[in-house]
């Protein structure tokens, strides 16, 4: 991505060719656009849940109709393969379908027990916050932009959204998709720029909740500022995800899962496989399978034939190569800078054997096509190594014993776990998604995601219409005696 005076210029990472440009949003304009979304939200918030679902369903259908063009654009602007672009479209369409099918049920007024006060009526209402500010990343520019946008809208909010400065063309395509829908005019606002535009979005008095997907450093800064403003925030940050292989695991499947989970999107996935932890008795056999899977991957700019595409830019490529060079580890395969062979930013997928969980390569998120493999004695050590990180996003466990896997999953300090699988939890859009530790705060997806974008209001109604409640002034001795009798009967 290059910068001219007033535009973002988008570069294809696989070819370094200029794709196009998008006008920068002046920082001073962000507050104005947030106010427009706030004004339009009043009408949208009054619409029924079924009406919102119908309009969002129409947007999903338009996304599907434009699928070929959008998949190509995603591939061009991120450097990933066209197939990986289609995976984004599939996941996004499924997410929209889940939100539209479940939203009217999840967000309707919910009756609750009034407990001791049986003559009262208790309920919970899920109301819009107002305007949701969304800051989305470049690695999955459709999924991680349209997904929270859909949830926020289903919950009745207006939205102001800043796509990544590295993928502005996909952002503009999403903007067009929503502008051509039946949404109230001004309800969805897109702003384009760098961190100063994102900061203005956070600061705006018209944004009532923030949703950020990106780095830990930026997430912390947003959380700190939102804390000062007492503004709720959803953070989906980095991962350093463990992949445990036990002695009774299906090794061939495990190796294929690790290769795909670690190298899809060139490893630029927050839930990618980074740390493979293998029980000593099967590590050599597993490594042989993993090396074979890795070495046959086709890397390059051919977005239809390649298995793995490019790194997003030169800066990210050099960061990955630096971690590989400085690692105190044995490189099993890959890790080459393909600068001399290919015009784009490419690294050959890399498998590295490590002896300790306490080095940079295993402690920091690599965000590239690098998998570390560490030997452990048994499942207890595997869990200790898996939890030896500040991150806590995704994890995988491979074993032939389901009960064993479920038991071990409870010991993992992560927000999500796959058993004999990898990354599939993100496609299960009825499930909540989010992390613990420095991997984030809050949840998206599932009922929990819809409720994250909702202001929860408790309602207690009187049903009898008495002149006064027993505990209102004055409180007689008879009432006090009745209270003590009732108290002992209920709680003694």
Short mmCIF file of C-alpha atoms in Angstrom, two decimals:
data_model
loop_
_atom_site.label_atom_id
_atom_site.label_comp_id
_atom_site.label_asym_id
_atom_site.label_seq_id
_atom_site.Cartn_x
_atom_site.Cartn_y
_atom_site.Cartn_z
CA UNK A 1 0.00 0.00 0.00
CA UNK A 2 1.32 3.38 -1.03
CA UNK A 3 0.08 6.77 0.08
CA UNK A 4 -0.56 9.83 -2.03
CA UNK A 5 -1.80 13.14 -0.63
CA UNK A 6 -5.46 12.22 -0.33
CA UNK A 7 -5.86 8.57 -1.36
CA UNK A 8 -5.07 5.05 -0.24
CA UNK A 9 -3.37 3.14 -3.03
CA UNK A 10 -3.95 -0.61 -2.95
CA UNK A 11 -1.12 -2.95 -4.01
CA UNK A 12 -1.44 -6.62 -4.97
CA UNK A 13 0.98 -8.45 -2.59
CA UNK A 14 1.45 -11.29 -5.09
CA UNK A 15 2.60 -9.04 -7.96
CA UNK A 16 3.31 -5.63 -6.36
CA UNK A 17 1.03 -4.09 -8.98
CA UNK A 18 -1.22 -1.10 -8.29
CA UNK A 19 -4.85 -2.21 -8.08
CA UNK A 20 -6.60 1.07 -7.45
CA UNK A 21 -7.15 3.77 -4.89
CA UNK A 22 -9.74 5.02 -2.43
CA UNK A 23 -10.13 8.56 -1.12
CA UNK A 24 -9.00 9.16 2.45
CA UNK A 25 -11.66 10.30 4.90
CA UNK A 26 -10.63 13.55 6.63
CA UNK A 27 -10.35 13.00 10.38
CA UNK A 28 -12.66 15.96 10.89
CA UNK A 29 -15.38 14.16 8.90
CA UNK A 30 -15.55 11.07 11.15
CA UNK A 31 -17.71 12.71 13.83
CA UNK A 32 -20.10 14.00 11.17
CA UNK A 33 -20.53 10.54 9.67
CA UNK A 34 -21.07 8.99 13.10
CA UNK A 35 -23.80 11.57 13.73
CA UNK A 36 -25.48 10.61 10.44
CA UNK A 37 -25.51 6.97 11.51
CA UNK A 38 -26.97 7.99 14.87
CA UNK A 39 -29.79 9.91 13.19
CA UNK A 40 -30.66 7.03 10.84
CA UNK A 41 -30.50 4.49 13.66
CA UNK A 42 -33.66 5.77 15.29
CA UNK A 43 -35.77 4.51 12.37
CA UNK A 44 -33.84 1.25 12.08
CA UNK A 45 -34.09 0.53 15.79
CA UNK A 46 -37.88 0.83 15.62
CA UNK A 47 -38.14 -1.77 12.84
CA UNK A 48 -39.14 -5.28 13.82
CA UNK A 49 -36.51 -7.99 14.14
CA UNK A 50 -38.09 -9.86 11.24
CA UNK A 51 -37.85 -6.79 9.00
CA UNK A 52 -34.17 -6.37 9.85
CA UNK A 53 -33.58 -10.05 9.12
CA UNK A 54 -35.33 -9.77 5.75
CA UNK A 55 -33.17 -6.83 4.65
CA UNK A 56 -29.96 -8.53 5.78
CA UNK A 57 -31.02 -11.68 3.93
CA UNK A 58 -31.36 -9.62 0.75
CA UNK A 59 -27.82 -8.30 1.28
CA UNK A 60 -26.56 -11.87 1.66
CA UNK A 61 -28.18 -12.83 -1.63
CA UNK A 62 -26.48 -9.92 -3.38
CA UNK A 63 -23.16 -11.03 -1.90
CA UNK A 64 -23.66 -14.49 -3.37
CA UNK A 65 -24.57 -13.05 -6.79
CA UNK A 66 -21.35 -11.02 -6.81
CA UNK A 67 -19.32 -13.94 -5.46
CA UNK A 68 -16.97 -14.44 -8.42
CA UNK A 69 -15.96 -10.78 -8.62
CA UNK A 70 -15.58 -10.40 -4.85
CA UNK A 71 -13.48 -13.59 -4.54
CA UNK A 72 -11.13 -12.29 -7.23
CA UNK A 73 -10.89 -8.89 -5.55
CA UNK A 74 -10.11 -10.47 -2.17
CA UNK A 75 -7.39 -12.60 -3.79
CA UNK A 76 -5.90 -9.60 -5.60
CA UNK A 77 -5.85 -7.26 -2.63
CA UNK A 78 -4.65 -9.72 0.04
CA UNK A 79 -2.43 -11.96 -2.09
CA UNK A 80 -4.30 -15.10 -1.04
CA UNK A 81 -5.62 -17.68 -3.49
CA UNK A 82 -9.00 -17.29 -5.15
CA UNK A 83 -10.19 -20.43 -3.35
CA UNK A 84 -9.37 -18.75 -0.04
CA UNK A 85 -11.36 -15.74 -1.23
CA UNK A 86 -14.31 -18.05 -1.80
CA UNK A 87 -13.90 -19.47 1.71
CA UNK A 88 -14.40 -15.92 3.02
CA UNK A 89 -17.58 -15.56 0.99
CA UNK A 90 -18.87 -18.93 2.20
CA UNK A 91 -18.18 -18.11 5.84
CA UNK A 92 -19.74 -14.66 5.52
CA UNK A 93 -22.87 -15.98 3.80
CA UNK A 94 -23.26 -18.66 6.48
CA UNK A 95 -22.81 -16.05 9.20
CA UNK A 96 -25.50 -13.84 7.66
CA UNK A 97 -27.86 -16.82 7.41
CA UNK A 98 -27.28 -17.75 11.05
CA UNK A 99 -27.83 -14.18 12.25
CA UNK A 100 -31.02 -13.77 10.21
CA UNK A 101 -32.46 -17.13 11.27
CA UNK A 102 -31.64 -16.87 14.98
CA UNK A 103 -31.69 -13.10 15.56
CA UNK A 104 -35.47 -12.67 15.90
CA UNK A 105 -35.55 -15.42 18.53
CA UNK A 106 -32.35 -14.48 20.39
CA UNK A 107 -33.15 -10.76 20.62
CA UNK A 108 -36.86 -10.88 21.42
CA UNK A 109 -38.07 -9.90 24.88
CA UNK A 110 -37.30 -12.74 27.27
CA UNK A 111 -39.47 -13.67 30.26
CA UNK A 112 -37.64 -14.31 33.54
CA UNK A 113 -38.80 -15.64 36.88
CA UNK A 114 -39.62 -12.89 39.39
CA UNK A 115 -38.49 -15.22 42.18
CA UNK A 116 -40.02 -14.36 45.54
CA UNK A 117 -42.12 -11.58 44.01
CA UNK A 118 -44.42 -13.96 42.19
CA UNK A 119 -47.06 -11.30 41.55
CA UNK A 120 -44.59 -9.29 39.47
CA UNK A 121 -43.74 -9.79 35.81
CA UNK A 122 -39.99 -9.90 35.01
CA UNK A 123 -38.38 -9.75 31.59
CA UNK A 124 -35.21 -8.81 29.72
CA UNK A 125 -35.13 -6.61 26.63
CA UNK A 126 -32.24 -6.55 24.13
CA UNK A 127 -32.04 -3.02 22.78
CA UNK A 128 -29.61 -1.31 20.40
CA UNK A 129 -26.63 0.52 21.87
CA UNK A 130 -27.05 3.20 19.22
CA UNK A 131 -24.06 3.32 16.88
CA UNK A 132 -21.41 0.61 16.74
CA UNK A 133 -17.92 1.61 15.64
CA UNK A 134 -16.12 -1.24 13.87
CA UNK A 135 -12.41 -1.30 12.97
CA UNK A 136 -11.57 -4.31 10.81
CA UNK A 137 -8.28 -5.91 9.64
CA UNK A 138 -6.76 -6.81 6.28
CA UNK A 139 -6.26 -10.56 6.62
CA UNK A 140 -9.94 -11.48 6.13
CA UNK A 141 -11.29 -8.18 4.81
CA UNK A 142 -14.77 -9.48 3.95
CA UNK A 143 -15.44 -11.86 6.84
CA UNK A 144 -14.08 -9.62 9.59
CA UNK A 145 -15.84 -6.53 8.23
CA UNK A 146 -19.24 -7.82 7.11
CA UNK A 147 -19.59 -10.28 10.02
CA UNK A 148 -19.67 -7.82 12.94
CA UNK A 149 -21.50 -5.35 10.69
CA UNK A 150 -24.31 -7.88 10.23
CA UNK A 151 -24.54 -8.62 13.96
CA UNK A 152 -24.57 -4.93 14.88
CA UNK A 153 -27.34 -4.22 12.36
CA UNK A 154 -29.44 -7.20 13.44
CA UNK A 155 -29.29 -5.84 16.99
CA UNK A 156 -30.73 -2.55 15.70
CA UNK A 157 -27.61 -0.38 15.69
CA UNK A 158 -26.29 2.10 13.18
CA UNK A 159 -22.69 1.41 12.17
CA UNK A 160 -19.60 3.41 11.28
CA UNK A 161 -16.80 1.19 10.04
CA UNK A 162 -13.15 1.63 9.13
CA UNK A 163 -11.76 -1.13 6.91
CA UNK A 164 -8.02 -1.74 6.93
CA UNK A 165 -5.90 0.74 5.01
CA UNK A 166 -4.27 -2.29 3.32
CA UNK A 167 -7.53 -3.56 1.80
CA UNK A 168 -9.59 -0.46 0.98
CA UNK A 169 -10.98 -1.87 -2.28
CA UNK A 170 -12.69 -4.78 -0.53
CA UNK A 171 -13.98 -2.25 2.00
CA UNK A 172 -15.43 -0.14 -0.79
CA UNK A 173 -17.08 -3.22 -2.33
CA UNK A 174 -18.75 -4.02 1.00
CA UNK A 175 -19.84 -0.39 1.28
CA UNK A 176 -21.46 -0.59 -2.17
CA UNK A 177 -23.21 -3.83 -1.21
CA UNK A 178 -24.83 -2.18 1.82
CA UNK A 179 -25.57 1.14 0.13
CA UNK A 180 -27.55 -0.68 -2.58
CA UNK A 181 -29.70 -2.49 0.00
CA UNK A 182 -32.94 -1.39 1.64
CA UNK A 183 -31.25 0.04 4.73
CA UNK A 184 -32.25 3.54 5.87
CA UNK A 185 -30.07 6.19 4.26
CA UNK A 186 -27.03 7.01 6.38
CA UNK A 187 -27.38 3.99 8.69
CA UNK A 188 -24.05 2.45 7.60
CA UNK A 189 -21.07 4.77 7.20
CA UNK A 190 -17.61 3.80 5.89
CA UNK A 191 -14.47 5.80 6.66
CA UNK A 192 -11.04 5.16 5.12
CA UNK A 193 -7.64 5.96 6.54
CA UNK A 194 -5.00 5.15 9.12
CA UNK A 195 -4.85 5.08 12.90
CA UNK A 196 -5.91 8.70 13.25
CA UNK A 197 -9.22 7.90 11.56
CA UNK A 198 -9.69 4.89 13.85
CA UNK A 199 -8.89 7.04 16.89
CA UNK A 200 -11.49 9.59 15.82
CA UNK A 201 -14.03 6.79 15.55
CA UNK A 202 -13.23 5.73 19.13
CA UNK A 203 -13.44 9.32 20.39
CA UNK A 204 -16.71 10.21 18.68
CA UNK A 205 -19.50 10.88 21.20
CA UNK A 206 -21.90 9.24 18.76
CA UNK A 207 -20.24 5.80 18.84
CA UNK A 208 -21.74 3.82 21.71
CA UNK A 209 -19.81 0.54 21.42
CA UNK A 210 -16.53 -0.38 19.70
CA UNK A 211 -15.55 -3.63 17.98
CA UNK A 212 -11.89 -3.98 16.99
CA UNK A 213 -10.07 -6.86 15.32
CA UNK A 214 -6.30 -6.51 15.07
CA UNK A 215 -3.07 -6.37 17.02
CA UNK A 216 -2.69 -6.64 20.78
CA UNK A 217 -0.90 -3.29 20.97
CA UNK A 218 -3.67 -1.35 19.23
CA UNK A 219 -6.34 -3.33 21.08
CA UNK A 220 -4.82 -2.36 24.42
CA UNK A 221 -4.78 1.31 23.43
CA UNK A 222 -8.43 1.15 22.36
CA UNK A 223 -9.40 -0.69 25.56
CA UNK A 224 -7.62 1.93 27.68
CA UNK A 225 -9.37 4.81 25.95
CA UNK A 226 -12.77 3.10 25.98
CA UNK A 227 -12.26 2.47 29.69
CA UNK A 228 -11.71 6.18 30.24
CA UNK A 229 -14.84 6.94 28.20
CA UNK A 230 -16.80 4.09 29.85
CA UNK A 231 -17.60 2.84 26.36
CA UNK A 232 -18.14 -0.93 25.93
CA UNK A 233 -15.69 -2.70 23.66
CA UNK A 234 -15.30 -6.04 21.88
CA UNK A 235 -11.69 -6.97 21.10
CA UNK A 236 -10.56 -9.87 18.91
CA UNK A 237 -6.78 -9.72 19.07
CA UNK A 238 -3.89 -12.07 18.34
CA UNK A 239 -3.36 -15.76 18.91
CA UNK A 240 -0.47 -18.15 19.48
CA UNK A 241 -2.49 -21.26 19.08
CA UNK A 242 -1.46 -24.72 20.34
CA UNK A 243 -2.13 -27.93 18.41
CA UNK A 244 -1.75 -31.00 20.64
CA UNK A 245 -1.05 -34.44 19.14
CA UNK A 246 -1.32 -37.35 21.59
CA UNK A 247 0.01 -40.88 21.14
CA UNK A 248 -3.38 -42.28 20.09
CA UNK A 249 -4.06 -39.56 17.49
CA UNK A 250 -4.83 -40.24 13.81
CA UNK A 251 -1.41 -38.97 12.69
CA UNK A 252 -2.09 -38.62 8.98
CA UNK A 253 -5.20 -36.51 9.59
CA UNK A 254 -3.39 -34.53 12.29
CA UNK A 255 -0.50 -33.68 9.94
CA UNK A 256 -2.85 -32.59 7.16
CA UNK A 257 -4.84 -30.50 9.61
CA UNK A 258 -1.70 -28.84 10.97
CA UNK A 259 -0.45 -28.00 7.47
CA UNK A 260 -3.74 -26.47 6.40
CA UNK A 261 -4.34 -24.74 9.73
CA UNK A 262 -0.83 -23.30 9.77
CA UNK A 263 -0.43 -22.28 6.14
CA UNK A 264 -3.88 -21.25 4.92
CA UNK A 265 -3.80 -17.53 4.06
CA UNK A 266 0.01 -17.85 4.37
CA UNK A 267 -0.39 -18.25 8.13
CA UNK A 268 -1.88 -14.76 8.43
CA UNK A 269 -4.79 -15.94 10.55
CA UNK A 270 -5.34 -15.17 14.23
CA UNK A 271 -6.40 -18.78 14.87
CA UNK A 272 -3.74 -20.40 12.68
CA UNK A 273 -1.72 -23.35 13.97
CA UNK A 274 1.51 -21.93 15.40
CA UNK A 275 2.67 -24.33 18.13
CA UNK A 276 2.39 -28.06 17.47
CA UNK A 277 2.94 -30.03 20.68
CA UNK A 278 3.51 -33.76 20.11
CA UNK A 279 3.94 -36.65 22.55
CA UNK A 280 7.47 -38.06 22.21
CA UNK A 281 6.44 -41.57 21.17
CA UNK A 282 4.86 -40.39 17.89
CA UNK A 283 6.73 -37.18 17.11
CA UNK A 284 9.05 -38.61 14.45
CA UNK A 285 6.23 -40.23 12.52
CA UNK A 286 4.12 -37.09 12.80
CA UNK A 287 6.99 -34.88 11.64
CA UNK A 288 7.52 -37.06 8.58
CA UNK A 289 3.85 -36.66 7.65
CA UNK A 290 3.92 -32.90 8.30
CA UNK A 291 7.10 -32.37 6.30
CA UNK A 292 5.65 -34.29 3.36
CA UNK A 293 2.45 -32.23 3.45
CA UNK A 294 4.41 -28.98 3.70
CA UNK A 295 6.91 -29.66 0.93
CA UNK A 296 4.25 -30.44 -1.66
CA UNK A 297 2.49 -27.09 -1.24
CA UNK A 298 2.57 -24.85 -4.32
CA UNK A 299 3.47 -21.26 -3.46
CA UNK A 300 3.09 -18.37 -5.88
CA UNK A 301 1.01 -15.66 -7.53
CA UNK A 302 -1.23 -17.96 -9.59
CA UNK A 303 -4.37 -17.46 -7.54
CA UNK A 304 -6.14 -20.40 -9.20
CA UNK A 305 -3.35 -23.02 -9.02
CA UNK A 306 -1.31 -22.07 -5.94
CA UNK A 307 -2.00 -23.65 -2.56
CA UNK A 308 -0.51 -20.74 -0.61
CA UNK A 309 -0.36 -17.08 -1.56
CA UNK A 310 1.63 -14.04 -0.53
CA UNK A 311 2.51 -12.17 2.64
CA UNK A 312 0.60 -8.89 2.84
CA UNK A 313 3.65 -6.59 2.46
CA UNK A 314 7.43 -6.31 2.73
CA UNK A 315 7.34 -5.21 6.36
CA UNK A 316 5.38 -8.27 7.45
CA UNK A 317 7.58 -10.56 5.37
CA UNK A 318 10.74 -9.23 6.98
CA UNK A 319 9.22 -9.59 10.46
CA UNK A 320 8.51 -13.28 9.80
CA UNK A 321 11.97 -13.93 8.33
CA UNK A 322 13.59 -12.22 11.33
CA UNK A 323 11.79 -14.54 13.74
CA UNK A 324 12.93 -17.57 11.75
CA UNK A 325 16.56 -16.37 11.59
CA UNK A 326 16.77 -15.57 15.29
CA UNK A 327 15.11 -18.78 16.47
CA UNK A 328 17.23 -21.23 18.43
CA UNK A 329 15.70 -24.13 16.53
CA UNK A 330 16.12 -26.73 13.80
CA UNK A 331 14.43 -25.87 10.51
CA UNK A 332 12.88 -29.07 9.19
CA UNK A 333 11.80 -27.54 5.89
CA UNK A 334 11.02 -24.22 4.23
CA UNK A 335 11.53 -20.73 5.58
CA UNK A 336 13.08 -19.40 2.35
CA UNK A 337 12.58 -15.85 1.17
CA UNK A 338 11.36 -16.29 -2.43
CA UNK A 339 12.38 -12.75 -3.41
CA UNK A 340 14.63 -13.95 -6.24
CA UNK A 341 12.10 -16.39 -7.67
CA UNK A 342 8.83 -14.47 -7.45
CA UNK A 343 7.96 -10.81 -7.78
CA UNK A 344 5.59 -10.65 -4.83
CA UNK A 345 6.16 -11.06 -1.10
CA UNK A 346 6.44 -14.82 -0.60
CA UNK A 347 7.96 -17.16 1.98
CA UNK A 348 8.18 -20.91 1.59
CA UNK A 349 6.08 -22.57 4.34
CA UNK A 350 8.30 -23.50 7.26
CA UNK A 351 8.36 -26.22 9.92
CA UNK A 352 10.73 -25.67 12.85
CA UNK A 353 11.59 -28.01 15.75
CA UNK A 354 12.00 -26.26 19.10
CA UNK A 355 13.16 -27.54 22.48
CA UNK A 356 11.64 -24.89 24.72
CA UNK A 357 8.40 -22.92 24.87
CA UNK A 358 10.32 -19.91 26.18
CA UNK A 359 11.75 -18.42 22.98
CA UNK A 360 10.44 -15.64 20.75
CA UNK A 361 9.24 -17.96 18.00
CA UNK A 362 6.94 -19.78 20.43
CA UNK A 363 6.00 -16.86 22.69
CA UNK A 364 5.10 -14.28 20.05
CA UNK A 365 2.47 -14.47 17.35
CA UNK A 366 4.35 -15.01 14.07
CA UNK A 367 1.42 -14.28 11.76
CA UNK A 368 3.08 -16.08 8.89
CA UNK A 369 3.62 -19.55 7.38
CA UNK A 370 5.69 -20.93 10.27
CA UNK A 371 4.82 -23.94 12.45
CA UNK A 372 6.91 -24.90 15.47
CA UNK A 373 6.98 -28.50 16.71
CA UNK A 374 7.88 -29.35 20.31
CA UNK A 375 8.24 -32.79 21.89
CA UNK A 376 6.63 -33.51 25.25
CA UNK A 377 6.58 -36.55 27.51
CA UNK A 378 2.84 -36.86 28.11
CA UNK A 379 -0.51 -35.09 28.13
CA UNK A 380 0.24 -33.24 31.37
CA UNK A 381 3.33 -31.63 29.87
CA UNK A 382 1.39 -30.94 26.67
CA UNK A 383 -1.17 -28.90 28.61
CA UNK A 384 1.55 -27.02 30.53
CA UNK A 385 3.31 -26.08 27.29
CA UNK A 386 0.03 -25.15 25.58
CA UNK A 387 -0.85 -22.77 28.42
CA UNK A 388 2.66 -21.27 28.65
CA UNK A 389 1.64 -18.11 26.77
CA UNK A 390 -0.21 -14.87 27.40
CA UNK A 391 -2.49 -15.62 24.44
CA UNK A 392 -5.66 -17.68 24.66
CA UNK A 393 -7.61 -17.82 21.42
CA UNK A 394 -7.85 -21.22 19.67
CA UNK A 395 -6.50 -24.70 20.32
CA UNK A 396 -6.73 -28.16 18.76
CA UNK A 397 -6.45 -31.59 20.39
CA UNK A 398 -5.88 -34.75 18.36
CA UNK A 399 -6.57 -38.06 20.08
CA UNK A 400 -8.55 -41.23 19.49
CA UNK A 401 -10.38 -40.82 22.80
CA UNK A 402 -13.20 -38.25 22.81
CA UNK A 403 -13.65 -38.24 26.60
CA UNK A 404 -9.93 -37.64 27.02
CA UNK A 405 -10.10 -34.74 24.58
CA UNK A 406 -13.04 -33.13 26.38
CA UNK A 407 -11.27 -33.50 29.72
CA UNK A 408 -8.11 -31.87 28.36
CA UNK A 409 -10.10 -29.10 26.66
CA UNK A 410 -11.27 -27.92 30.07
CA UNK A 411 -7.63 -27.51 31.14
CA UNK A 412 -6.77 -25.28 28.16
CA UNK A 413 -6.82 -21.53 28.78
CA UNK A 414 -8.37 -20.64 25.44
CA UNK A 415 -11.67 -19.28 24.19
CA UNK A 416 -12.15 -22.03 21.60
CA UNK A 417 -11.10 -25.66 21.15
CA UNK A 418 -11.30 -28.01 18.17
CA UNK A 419 -11.13 -31.77 18.71
CA UNK A 420 -9.55 -33.78 15.89
CA UNK A 421 -10.09 -30.70 13.75
CA UNK A 422 -8.71 -27.24 13.14
CA UNK A 423 -10.23 -23.76 12.61
CA UNK A 424 -13.70 -25.27 12.00
CA UNK A 425 -15.13 -23.58 15.08
CA UNK A 426 -15.07 -20.25 13.22
CA UNK A 427 -17.32 -21.72 10.52
CA UNK A 428 -19.78 -22.94 13.19
CA UNK A 429 -21.43 -19.55 13.39
CA UNK A 430 -23.90 -20.63 16.08
CA UNK A 431 -20.88 -20.87 18.41
CA UNK A 432 -19.47 -17.81 20.18
CA UNK A 433 -15.97 -16.75 19.17
CA UNK A 434 -13.41 -14.85 21.22
CA UNK A 435 -10.33 -15.18 23.38
CA UNK A 436 -8.96 -14.85 26.89
CA UNK A 437 -5.76 -13.24 28.13
CA UNK A 438 -4.23 -10.86 25.59
CA UNK A 439 -6.30 -12.49 22.83
CA UNK A 440 -9.26 -10.29 23.57
CA UNK A 441 -12.42 -9.32 25.39
CA UNK A 442 -16.02 -10.20 24.55
CA UNK A 443 -17.55 -12.45 21.94
CA UNK A 444 -18.87 -12.34 18.39
CA UNK A 445 -20.96 -15.03 16.63
CA UNK A 446 -23.80 -17.03 18.09
CA UNK A 447 -26.38 -15.67 20.54
CA UNK A 448 -23.52 -14.23 22.59
CA UNK A 449 -22.35 -12.13 19.65
CA UNK A 450 -25.80 -10.68 19.00
CA UNK A 451 -26.19 -9.87 22.68
CA UNK A 452 -22.73 -8.23 22.74
CA UNK A 453 -24.11 -5.65 20.30
CA UNK A 454 -27.21 -5.16 22.48
CA UNK A 455 -27.94 -3.00 25.49
CA UNK A 456 -29.49 -5.37 28.02
CA UNK A 457 -32.39 -3.89 29.97
CA UNK A 458 -34.15 -5.57 32.90
CA UNK A 459 -37.89 -4.81 33.25
CA UNK A 460 -40.04 -5.45 36.33
CA UNK A 461 -43.82 -4.85 36.00
CA UNK A 462 -46.51 -4.71 38.64
CA UNK A 463 -49.52 -6.92 37.87
CA UNK A 464 -51.90 -6.42 40.83
CA UNK A 465 -52.33 -2.64 40.96
CA UNK A 466 -52.32 -2.43 44.76
CA UNK A 467 -52.44 0.98 46.41
CA UNK A 468 -49.07 0.31 48.02
CA UNK A 469 -46.50 -2.44 48.45
CA UNK A 470 -46.18 -3.98 51.89
CA UNK A 471 -42.69 -2.58 52.40
CA UNK A 472 -43.55 0.98 51.45
CA UNK A 473 -43.90 3.57 54.24
CA UNK A 474 -45.28 3.10 56.78
CA UNK A 475 -44.14 -0.45 57.54
CA UNK A 476 -46.35 -1.96 60.26
CA UNK A 477 -45.28 -4.45 62.92
CA UNK A 478 -47.61 -6.99 61.31
CA UNK A 479 -45.75 -6.66 58.02
CA UNK A 480 -42.41 -6.99 59.79
CA UNK A 481 -43.57 -10.19 61.52
CA UNK A 482 -44.88 -11.55 58.22
CA UNK A 483 -41.54 -10.74 56.61
CA UNK A 484 -39.60 -12.67 59.26
CA UNK A 485 -41.93 -15.68 58.97
CA UNK A 486 -41.63 -15.69 55.17
CA UNK A 487 -37.87 -15.24 55.35
CA UNK A 488 -37.43 -18.32 57.57
CA UNK A 489 -39.86 -20.39 55.47
CA UNK A 490 -38.09 -19.64 52.21
CA UNK A 491 -34.46 -19.57 53.23
CA UNK A 492 -34.09 -21.44 56.50
#
